[in-house]
Structure formats: C-alpha cells, structure tokens
Amino acid sequence: VEVLESGGGLVQPGGSLTLSCTVHGRYNTVGDVAWYRQISGKQRDLVAATADDGTSNITSSLQGRFAISRDNTERKGTTFLQMNDLKFEDTGVYFCKAAVFVAGTGESTFWGHGTQVTVLS
C-alpha cells in the first residue's frame, strides 16, 4: 500500500489548487484521511480531516478557504483538498495520512511523501 499526493505547484496569491491523495496497492477500503502541512521545517500541523462516516472538519483558521472531499467509490481511494484564495503563508509541504484496511492485516496508517505548495510573494 502506498499513499501518493499530487497537485502541488506554484501559484499566485489569491489563486487555487486542488491536492489529491490517492491510495495505491492492494487494500479493501480507506477509512479516516487527514491532510497536514509543514511550513519552513516546523512541525506538521493538521489542515483538514475526513472520517469514514463522511464527517469532516477544517482547521478553524482555514475555514472558508479550504475544503476536503473524497470520492464516492466503495474503496474511497482518493481524497481531495481544495484550497482557494491562497496566501504566501500557505506555502509548505502538504502531507496526506490515511487509515487503510487490508483484509487479513487490519487497519494501518500510511503517510505520503508530501507535495510542495508554493504561493509566490
């Protein structure tokens, strides 16, 4: 099982990006998924999360600009982070963490390697 993030890049202030988090490999379903970001080598901070039951939350400081969603397939393999009105301070590496259920193994947590988001100053 591997978690891959994509969609990062360079963007002007006020612009938008949509990040994708896709689980690859042999698995049955994806449970809770969360996006984190790491800015300037600081600790990873939670950005948004979505639970297996469909509930979701966005860090309060990002509400109104960021949104999280996921595909509606049975395996729920892809989760999206929509980022609007991006600001310079949103620059950082965005990571995805996914709880993945594999028959015979149970549920395990996997992290992606991150995708860089750079908002130009």
PDB file of N, CA, C and O in Angstrom, residues 53-112:
ATOM      1  N   ASP A  53     -17.157   7.945   8.282  1.00  0.00           N
ATOM      2  CA  ASP A  53     -18.604   8.120   8.291  1.00  0.00           C
ATOM      3  C   ASP A  53     -19.044   9.331   7.468  1.00  0.00           C
ATOM      4  O   ASP A  53     -20.225   9.673   7.444  1.00  0.00           O
ATOM      5  N   GLY A  54     -18.090   9.989   6.816  1.00  0.00           N
ATOM      6  CA  GLY A  54     -18.430  11.107   5.950  1.00  0.00           C
ATOM      7  C   GLY A  54     -18.297  12.474   6.584  1.00  0.00           C
ATOM      8  O   GLY A  54     -18.375  13.491   5.897  1.00  0.00           O
ATOM      9  N   THR A  55     -18.110  12.511   7.881  1.00  0.00           N
ATOM     10  CA  THR A  55     -17.933  13.810   8.537  1.00  0.00           C
ATOM     11  C   THR A  55     -16.550  14.364   8.224  1.00  0.00           C
ATOM     12  O   THR A  55     -15.620  13.604   7.909  1.00  0.00           O
ATOM     13  N   SER A  56     -16.425  15.652   8.302  1.00  0.00           N
ATOM     14  CA  SER A  56     -15.140  16.284   8.005  1.00  0.00           C
ATOM     15  C   SER A  56     -14.979  17.553   8.827  1.00  0.00           C
ATOM     16  O   SER A  56     -15.957  18.088   9.350  1.00  0.00           O
ATOM     17  N   ASN A  57     -13.757  17.992   8.925  1.00  0.00           N
ATOM     18  CA  ASN A  57     -13.505  19.253   9.596  1.00  0.00           C
ATOM     19  C   ASN A  57     -12.292  19.929   9.004  1.00  0.00           C
ATOM     20  O   ASN A  57     -11.397  19.273   8.460  1.00  0.00           O
ATOM     21  N   ILE A  58     -12.286  21.227   9.073  1.00  0.00           N
ATOM     22  CA  ILE A  58     -11.196  22.066   8.584  1.00  0.00           C
ATOM     23  C   ILE A  58     -10.658  22.855   9.768  1.00  0.00           C
ATOM     24  O   ILE A  58     -11.447  23.373  10.576  1.00  0.00           O
ATOM     25  N   THR A  59      -9.368  22.964   9.870  1.00  0.00           N
ATOM     26  CA  THR A  59      -8.770  23.796  10.918  1.00  0.00           C
ATOM     27  C   THR A  59      -9.408  25.178  10.874  1.00  0.00           C
ATOM     28  O   THR A  59      -9.578  25.756   9.796  1.00  0.00           O
ATOM     29  N   SER A  60      -9.793  25.694  12.022  1.00  0.00           N
ATOM     30  CA  SER A  60     -10.605  26.913  12.085  1.00  0.00           C
ATOM     31  C   SER A  60      -9.991  28.077  11.311  1.00  0.00           C
ATOM     32  O   SER A  60     -10.710  28.836  10.656  1.00  0.00           O
ATOM     33  N   SER A  61      -8.696  28.234  11.362  1.00  0.00           N
ATOM     34  CA  SER A  61      -8.050  29.368  10.692  1.00  0.00           C
ATOM     35  C   SER A  61      -8.132  29.260   9.170  1.00  0.00           C
ATOM     36  O   SER A  61      -7.889  30.252   8.467  1.00  0.00           O
ATOM     37  N   LEU A  62      -8.465  28.082   8.661  1.00  0.00           N
ATOM     38  CA  LEU A  62      -8.521  27.872   7.212  1.00  0.00           C
ATOM     39  C   LEU A  62      -9.949  27.720   6.688  1.00  0.00           C
ATOM     40  O   LEU A  62     -10.152  27.583   5.472  1.00  0.00           O
ATOM     41  N   GLN A  63     -10.892  27.745   7.589  1.00  0.00           N
ATOM     42  CA  GLN A  63     -12.293  27.610   7.159  1.00  0.00           C
ATOM     43  C   GLN A  63     -12.672  28.765   6.249  1.00  0.00           C
ATOM     44  O   GLN A  63     -12.292  29.898   6.464  1.00  0.00           O
ATOM     45  N   GLY A  64     -13.428  28.421   5.235  1.00  0.00           N
ATOM     46  CA  GLY A  64     -13.819  29.432   4.252  1.00  0.00           C
ATOM     47  C   GLY A  64     -12.910  29.459   3.044  1.00  0.00           C
ATOM     48  O   GLY A  64     -13.299  29.950   1.980  1.00  0.00           O
ATOM     49  N   ARG A  65     -11.711  28.932   3.204  1.00  0.00           N
ATOM     50  CA  ARG A  65     -10.785  28.889   2.066  1.00  0.00           C
ATOM     51  C   ARG A  65     -10.452  27.459   1.645  1.00  0.00           C
ATOM     52  O   ARG A  65     -10.219  27.206   0.468  1.00  0.00           O
ATOM     53  N   PHE A  66     -10.423  26.533   2.602  1.00  0.00           N
ATOM     54  CA  PHE A  66     -10.052  25.150   2.300  1.00  0.00           C
ATOM     55  C   PHE A  66     -11.271  24.242   2.465  1.00  0.00           C
ATOM     56  O   PHE A  66     -12.138  24.487   3.304  1.00  0.00           O
ATOM     57  N   ALA A  67     -11.309  23.185   1.670  1.00  0.00           N
ATOM     58  CA  ALA A  67     -12.368  22.194   1.786  1.00  0.00           C
ATOM     59  C   ALA A  67     -11.801  20.818   1.484  1.00  0.00           C
ATOM     60  O   ALA A  67     -10.894  20.677   0.653  1.00  0.00           O
ATOM     61  N   ILE A  68     -12.349  19.815   2.155  1.00  0.00           N
ATOM     62  CA  ILE A  68     -11.900  18.445   1.944  1.00  0.00           C
ATOM     63  C   ILE A  68     -13.064  17.616   1.437  1.00  0.00           C
ATOM     64  O   ILE A  68     -14.206  17.805   1.850  1.00  0.00           O
ATOM     65  N   SER A  69     -12.769  16.714   0.518  1.00  0.00           N
ATOM     66  CA  SER A  69     -13.807  15.827  -0.009  1.00  0.00           C
ATOM     67  C   SER A  69     -13.134  14.525  -0.427  1.00  0.00           C
ATOM     68  O   SER A  69     -11.913  14.426  -0.498  1.00  0.00           O
ATOM     69  N   ARG A  70     -13.967  13.514  -0.716  1.00  0.00           N
ATOM     70  CA  ARG A  70     -13.401  12.241  -1.120  1.00  0.00           C
ATOM     71  C   ARG A  70     -14.284  11.609  -2.180  1.00  0.00           C
ATOM     72  O   ARG A  70     -15.451  11.975  -2.324  1.00  0.00           O
ATOM     73  N   ASP A  71     -13.728  10.645  -2.889  1.00  0.00           N
ATOM     74  CA  ASP A  71     -14.524  10.021  -3.936  1.00  0.00           C
ATOM     75  C   ASP A  71     -15.580   9.131  -3.307  1.00  0.00           C
ATOM     76  O   ASP A  71     -15.493   8.745  -2.148  1.00  0.00           O
ATOM     77  N   ASN A  72     -16.566   8.800  -4.089  1.00  0.00           N
ATOM     78  CA  ASN A  72     -17.709   8.037  -3.587  1.00  0.00           C
ATOM     79  C   ASN A  72     -17.645   6.560  -3.934  1.00  0.00           C
ATOM     80  O   ASN A  72     -18.641   5.859  -3.828  1.00  0.00           O
ATOM     81  N   THR A  73     -16.484   6.099  -4.363  1.00  0.00           N
ATOM     82  CA  THR A  73     -16.358   4.679  -4.696  1.00  0.00           C
ATOM     83  C   THR A  73     -16.351   3.840  -3.424  1.00  0.00           C
ATOM     84  O   THR A  73     -16.159   4.354  -2.321  1.00  0.00           O
ATOM     85  N   GLU A  74     -16.538   2.567  -3.595  1.00  0.00           N
ATOM     86  CA  GLU A  74     -16.592   1.674  -2.429  1.00  0.00           C
ATOM     87  C   GLU A  74     -15.281   1.694  -1.655  1.00  0.00           C
ATOM     88  O   GLU A  74     -15.263   1.622  -0.432  1.00  0.00           O
ATOM     89  N   ARG A  75     -14.194   1.789  -2.364  1.00  0.00           N
ATOM     90  CA  ARG A  75     -12.894   1.739  -1.703  1.00  0.00           C
ATOM     91  C   ARG A  75     -12.436   3.098  -1.196  1.00  0.00           C
ATOM     92  O   ARG A  75     -11.501   3.178  -0.406  1.00  0.00           O
ATOM     93  N   LYS A  76     -13.082   4.182  -1.651  1.00  0.00           N
ATOM     94  CA  LYS A  76     -12.785   5.539  -1.165  1.00  0.00           C
ATOM     95  C   LYS A  76     -11.305   5.848  -1.263  1.00  0.00           C
ATOM     96  O   LYS A  76     -10.696   6.355  -0.325  1.00  0.00           O
ATOM     97  N   GLY A  77     -10.738   5.555  -2.403  1.00  0.00           N
ATOM     98  CA  GLY A  77      -9.287   5.624  -2.525  1.00  0.00           C
ATOM     99  C   GLY A  77      -8.690   7.003  -2.707  1.00  0.00           C
ATOM    100  O   GLY A  77      -7.476   7.175  -2.549  1.00  0.00           O
ATOM    101  N   THR A  78      -9.506   8.012  -3.040  1.00  0.00           N
ATOM    102  CA  THR A  78      -8.949   9.332  -3.311  1.00  0.00           C
ATOM    103  C   THR A  78      -9.644  10.390  -2.474  1.00  0.00           C
ATOM    104  O   THR A  78     -10.864  10.426  -2.397  1.00  0.00           O
ATOM    105  N   THR A  79      -8.835  11.233  -1.891  1.00  0.00           N
ATOM    106  CA  THR A  79      -9.334  12.353  -1.097  1.00  0.00           C
ATOM    107  C   THR A  79      -8.738  13.630  -1.667  1.00  0.00           C
ATOM    108  O   THR A  79      -7.579  13.641  -2.074  1.00  0.00           O
ATOM    109  N   PHE A  80      -9.537  14.692  -1.670  1.00  0.00           N
ATOM    110  CA  PHE A  80      -9.126  15.950  -2.272  1.00  0.00           C
ATOM    111  C   PHE A  80      -9.061  17.058  -1.220  1.00  0.00           C
ATOM    112  O   PHE A  80      -9.855  17.085  -0.280  1.00  0.00           O
ATOM    113  N   LEU A  81      -8.147  17.964  -1.435  1.00  0.00           N
ATOM    114  CA  LEU A  81      -8.076  19.169  -0.615  1.00  0.00           C
ATOM    115  C   LEU A  81      -8.151  20.364  -1.563  1.00  0.00           C
ATOM    116  O   LEU A  81      -7.223  20.603  -2.332  1.00  0.00           O
ATOM    117  N   GLN A  82      -9.276  21.056  -1.524  1.00  0.00           N
ATOM    118  CA  GLN A  82      -9.459  22.240  -2.362  1.00  0.00           C
ATOM    119  C   GLN A  82      -8.986  23.446  -1.576  1.00  0.00           C
ATOM    120  O   GLN A  82      -9.448  23.688  -0.453  1.00  0.00           O
ATOM    121  N   MET A  83      -8.081  24.201  -2.167  1.00  0.00           N
ATOM    122  CA  MET A  83      -7.513  25.363  -1.492  1.00  0.00           C
ATOM    123  C   MET A  83      -7.757  26.591  -2.353  1.00  0.00           C
ATOM    124  O   MET A  83      -7.312  26.643  -3.506  1.00  0.00           O
ATOM    125  N   ASN A  84      -8.467  27.552  -1.798  1.00  0.00           N
ATOM    126  CA  ASN A  84      -8.803  28.777  -2.521  1.00  0.00           C
ATOM    127  C   ASN A  84      -8.188  29.994  -1.837  1.00  0.00           C
ATOM    128  O   ASN A  84      -7.830  29.940  -0.659  1.00  0.00           O
ATOM    129  N   ASP A  85      -8.107  31.085  -2.579  1.00  0.00           N
ATOM    130  CA  ASP A  85      -7.583  32.341  -2.047  1.00  0.00           C
ATOM    131  C   ASP A  85      -6.270  32.104  -1.293  1.00  0.00           C
ATOM    132  O   ASP A  85      -6.102  32.508  -0.144  1.00  0.00           O
ATOM    133  N   LEU A  86      -5.362  31.441  -1.953  1.00  0.00           N
ATOM    134  CA  LEU A  86      -4.110  31.063  -1.310  1.00  0.00           C
ATOM    135  C   LEU A  86      -3.271  32.277  -0.955  1.00  0.00           C
ATOM    136  O   LEU A  86      -3.235  33.279  -1.690  1.00  0.00           O
ATOM    137  N   LYS A  87      -2.593  32.176   0.171  1.00  0.00           N
ATOM    138  CA  LYS A  87      -1.752  33.239   0.679  1.00  0.00           C
ATOM    139  C   LYS A  87      -0.316  32.748   0.801  1.00  0.00           C
ATOM    140  O   LYS A  87      -0.072  31.539   0.869  1.00  0.00           O
ATOM    141  N   PHE A  88       0.592  33.694   0.865  1.00  0.00           N
ATOM    142  CA  PHE A  88       2.001  33.326   0.954  1.00  0.00           C
ATOM    143  C   PHE A  88       2.247  32.386   2.126  1.00  0.00           C
ATOM    144  O   PHE A  88       3.027  31.435   2.030  1.00  0.00           O
ATOM    145  N   GLU A  89       1.544  32.609   3.220  1.00  0.00           N
ATOM    146  CA  GLU A  89       1.763  31.797   4.410  1.00  0.00           C
ATOM    147  C   GLU A  89       1.220  30.377   4.283  1.00  0.00           C
ATOM    148  O   GLU A  89       1.409  29.554   5.179  1.00  0.00           O
ATOM    149  N   ASP A  90       0.544  30.083   3.193  1.00  0.00           N
ATOM    150  CA  ASP A  90       0.103  28.704   2.942  1.00  0.00           C
ATOM    151  C   ASP A  90       1.212  27.870   2.306  1.00  0.00           C
ATOM    152  O   ASP A  90       1.058  26.660   2.125  1.00  0.00           O
ATOM    153  N   THR A  91       2.300  28.514   1.979  1.00  0.00           N
ATOM    154  CA  THR A  91       3.420  27.796   1.368  1.00  0.00           C
ATOM    155  C   THR A  91       3.956  26.736   2.311  1.00  0.00           C
ATOM    156  O   THR A  91       4.180  26.996   3.490  1.00  0.00           O
ATOM    157  N   GLY A  92       4.158  25.549   1.778  1.00  0.00           N
ATOM    158  CA  GLY A  92       4.693  24.469   2.595  1.00  0.00           C
ATOM    159  C   GLY A  92       4.541  23.142   1.887  1.00  0.00           C
ATOM    160  O   GLY A  92       4.095  23.079   0.738  1.00  0.00           O
ATOM    161  N   VAL A  93       4.894  22.087   2.593  1.00  0.00           N
ATOM    162  CA  VAL A  93       4.723  20.737   2.075  1.00  0.00           C
ATOM    163  C   VAL A  93       3.454  20.156   2.694  1.00  0.00           C
ATOM    164  O   VAL A  93       3.293  20.173   3.917  1.00  0.00           O
ATOM    165  N   TYR A  94       2.591  19.655   1.853  1.00  0.00           N
ATOM    166  CA  TYR A  94       1.311  19.114   2.288  1.00  0.00           C
ATOM    167  C   TYR A  94       1.371  17.600   2.249  1.00  0.00           C
ATOM    168  O   TYR A  94       1.706  17.012   1.218  1.00  0.00           O
ATOM    169  N   PHE A  95       1.025  16.994   3.376  1.00  0.00           N
ATOM    170  CA  PHE A  95       1.089  15.543   3.524  1.00  0.00           C
ATOM    171  C   PHE A  95      -0.298  14.970   3.741  1.00  0.00           C
ATOM    172  O   PHE A  95      -1.151  15.591   4.369  1.00  0.00           O
ATOM    173  N   CYS A  96      -0.468  13.756   3.274  1.00  0.00           N
ATOM    174  CA  CYS A  96      -1.719  13.029   3.474  1.00  0.00           C
ATOM    175  C   CYS A  96      -1.450  11.830   4.375  1.00  0.00           C
ATOM    176  O   CYS A  96      -0.442  11.130   4.204  1.00  0.00           O
ATOM    177  N   LYS A  97      -2.363  11.616   5.311  1.00  0.00           N
ATOM    178  CA  LYS A  97      -2.305  10.453   6.185  1.00  0.00           C
ATOM    179  C   LYS A  97      -3.604   9.692   6.028  1.00  0.00           C
ATOM    180  O   LYS A  97      -4.688  10.268   6.143  1.00  0.00           O
ATOM    181  N   ALA A  98      -3.494   8.395   5.764  1.00  0.00           N
ATOM    182  CA  ALA A  98      -4.697   7.606   5.506  1.00  0.00           C
ATOM    183  C   ALA A  98      -4.701   6.335   6.337  1.00  0.00           C
ATOM    184  O   ALA A  98      -3.665   5.661   6.479  1.00  0.00           O
ATOM    185  N   ALA A  99      -5.875   6.013   6.853  1.00  0.00           N
ATOM    186  CA  ALA A  99      -6.084   4.741   7.541  1.00  0.00           C
ATOM    187  C   ALA A  99      -6.614   3.762   6.515  1.00  0.00           C
ATOM    188  O   ALA A  99      -7.677   3.990   5.932  1.00  0.00           O
ATOM    189  N   VAL A 100      -5.873   2.707   6.274  1.00  0.00           N
ATOM    190  CA  VAL A 100      -6.191   1.788   5.183  1.00  0.00           C
ATOM    191  C   VAL A 100      -6.450   0.402   5.753  1.00  0.00           C
ATOM    192  O   VAL A 100      -5.644  -0.114   6.541  1.00  0.00           O
ATOM    193  N   PHE A 101      -7.559  -0.174   5.336  1.00  0.00           N
ATOM    194  CA  PHE A 101      -7.914  -1.508   5.813  1.00  0.00           C
ATOM    195  C   PHE A 101      -7.549  -2.551   4.762  1.00  0.00           C
ATOM    196  O   PHE A 101      -7.956  -2.443   3.596  1.00  0.00           O
ATOM    197  N   VAL A 102      -6.789  -3.513   5.187  1.00  0.00           N
ATOM    198  CA  VAL A 102      -6.396  -4.620   4.318  1.00  0.00           C
ATOM    199  C   VAL A 102      -6.869  -5.914   4.952  1.00  0.00           C
ATOM    200  O   VAL A 102      -6.554  -6.194   6.116  1.00  0.00           O
ATOM    201  N   ALA A 103      -7.638  -6.691   4.216  1.00  0.00           N
ATOM    202  CA  ALA A 103      -8.149  -7.958   4.744  1.00  0.00           C
ATOM    203  C   ALA A 103      -7.009  -8.855   5.175  1.00  0.00           C
ATOM    204  O   ALA A 103      -6.017  -9.019   4.464  1.00  0.00           O
ATOM    205  N   GLY A 104      -7.146  -9.410   6.362  1.00  0.00           N
ATOM    206  CA  GLY A 104      -6.114 -10.287   6.891  1.00  0.00           C
ATOM    207  C   GLY A 104      -5.063  -9.553   7.687  1.00  0.00           C
ATOM    208  O   GLY A 104      -4.316 -10.173   8.453  1.00  0.00           O
ATOM    209  N   THR A 105      -4.989  -8.261   7.513  1.00  0.00           N
ATOM    210  CA  THR A 105      -3.993  -7.449   8.233  1.00  0.00           C
ATOM    211  C   THR A 105      -4.654  -6.473   9.180  1.00  0.00           C
ATOM    212  O   THR A 105      -4.106  -6.169  10.245  1.00  0.00           O
ATOM    213  N   GLY A 106      -5.813  -5.980   8.789  1.00  0.00           N
ATOM    214  CA  GLY A 106      -6.493  -4.987   9.599  1.00  0.00           C
ATOM    215  C   GLY A 106      -6.192  -3.588   9.102  1.00  0.00           C
ATOM    216  O   GLY A 106      -5.788  -3.387   7.955  1.00  0.00           O
ATOM    217  N   GLU A 107      -6.379  -2.617   9.969  1.00  0.00           N
ATOM    218  CA  GLU A 107      -6.209  -1.217   9.589  1.00  0.00           C
ATOM    219  C   GLU A 107      -4.835  -0.714   9.986  1.00  0.00           C
ATOM    220  O   GLU A 107      -4.395  -0.906  11.119  1.00  0.00           O
ATOM    221  N   SER A 108      -4.188  -0.037   9.050  1.00  0.00           N
ATOM    222  CA  SER A 108      -2.877   0.562   9.305  1.00  0.00           C
ATOM    223  C   SER A 108      -2.876   1.993   8.794  1.00  0.00           C
ATOM    224  O   SER A 108      -3.650   2.333   7.895  1.00  0.00           O
ATOM    225  N   THR A 109      -1.997   2.796   9.356  1.00  0.00           N
ATOM    226  CA  THR A 109      -1.875   4.193   8.942  1.00  0.00           C
ATOM    227  C   THR A 109      -0.689   4.367   8.020  1.00  0.00           C
ATOM    228  O   THR A 109       0.409   3.886   8.321  1.00  0.00           O
ATOM    229  N   PHE A 110      -0.929   5.066   6.923  1.00  0.00           N
ATOM    230  CA  PHE A 110       0.119   5.313   5.944  1.00  0.00           C
ATOM    231  C   PHE A 110       0.230   6.818   5.687  1.00  0.00           C
ATOM    232  O   PHE A 110      -0.785   7.518   5.604  1.00  0.00           O
ATOM    233  N   TRP A 111       1.439   7.272   5.522  1.00  0.00           N
ATOM    234  CA  TRP A 111       1.717   8.665   5.166  1.00  0.00           C
ATOM    235  C   TRP A 111       2.258   8.723   3.746  1.00  0.00           C
ATOM    236  O   TRP A 111       3.018   7.850   3.315  1.00  0.00           O
ATOM    237  N   GLY A 112       1.877   9.780   3.047  1.00  0.00           N
ATOM    238  CA  GLY A 112       2.502  10.048   1.765  1.00  0.00           C
ATOM    239  C   GLY A 112       3.799  10.807   1.964  1.00  0.00           C
ATOM    240  O   GLY A 112       4.160  11.178   3.094  1.00  0.00           O
TER     241      GLY A 112
END
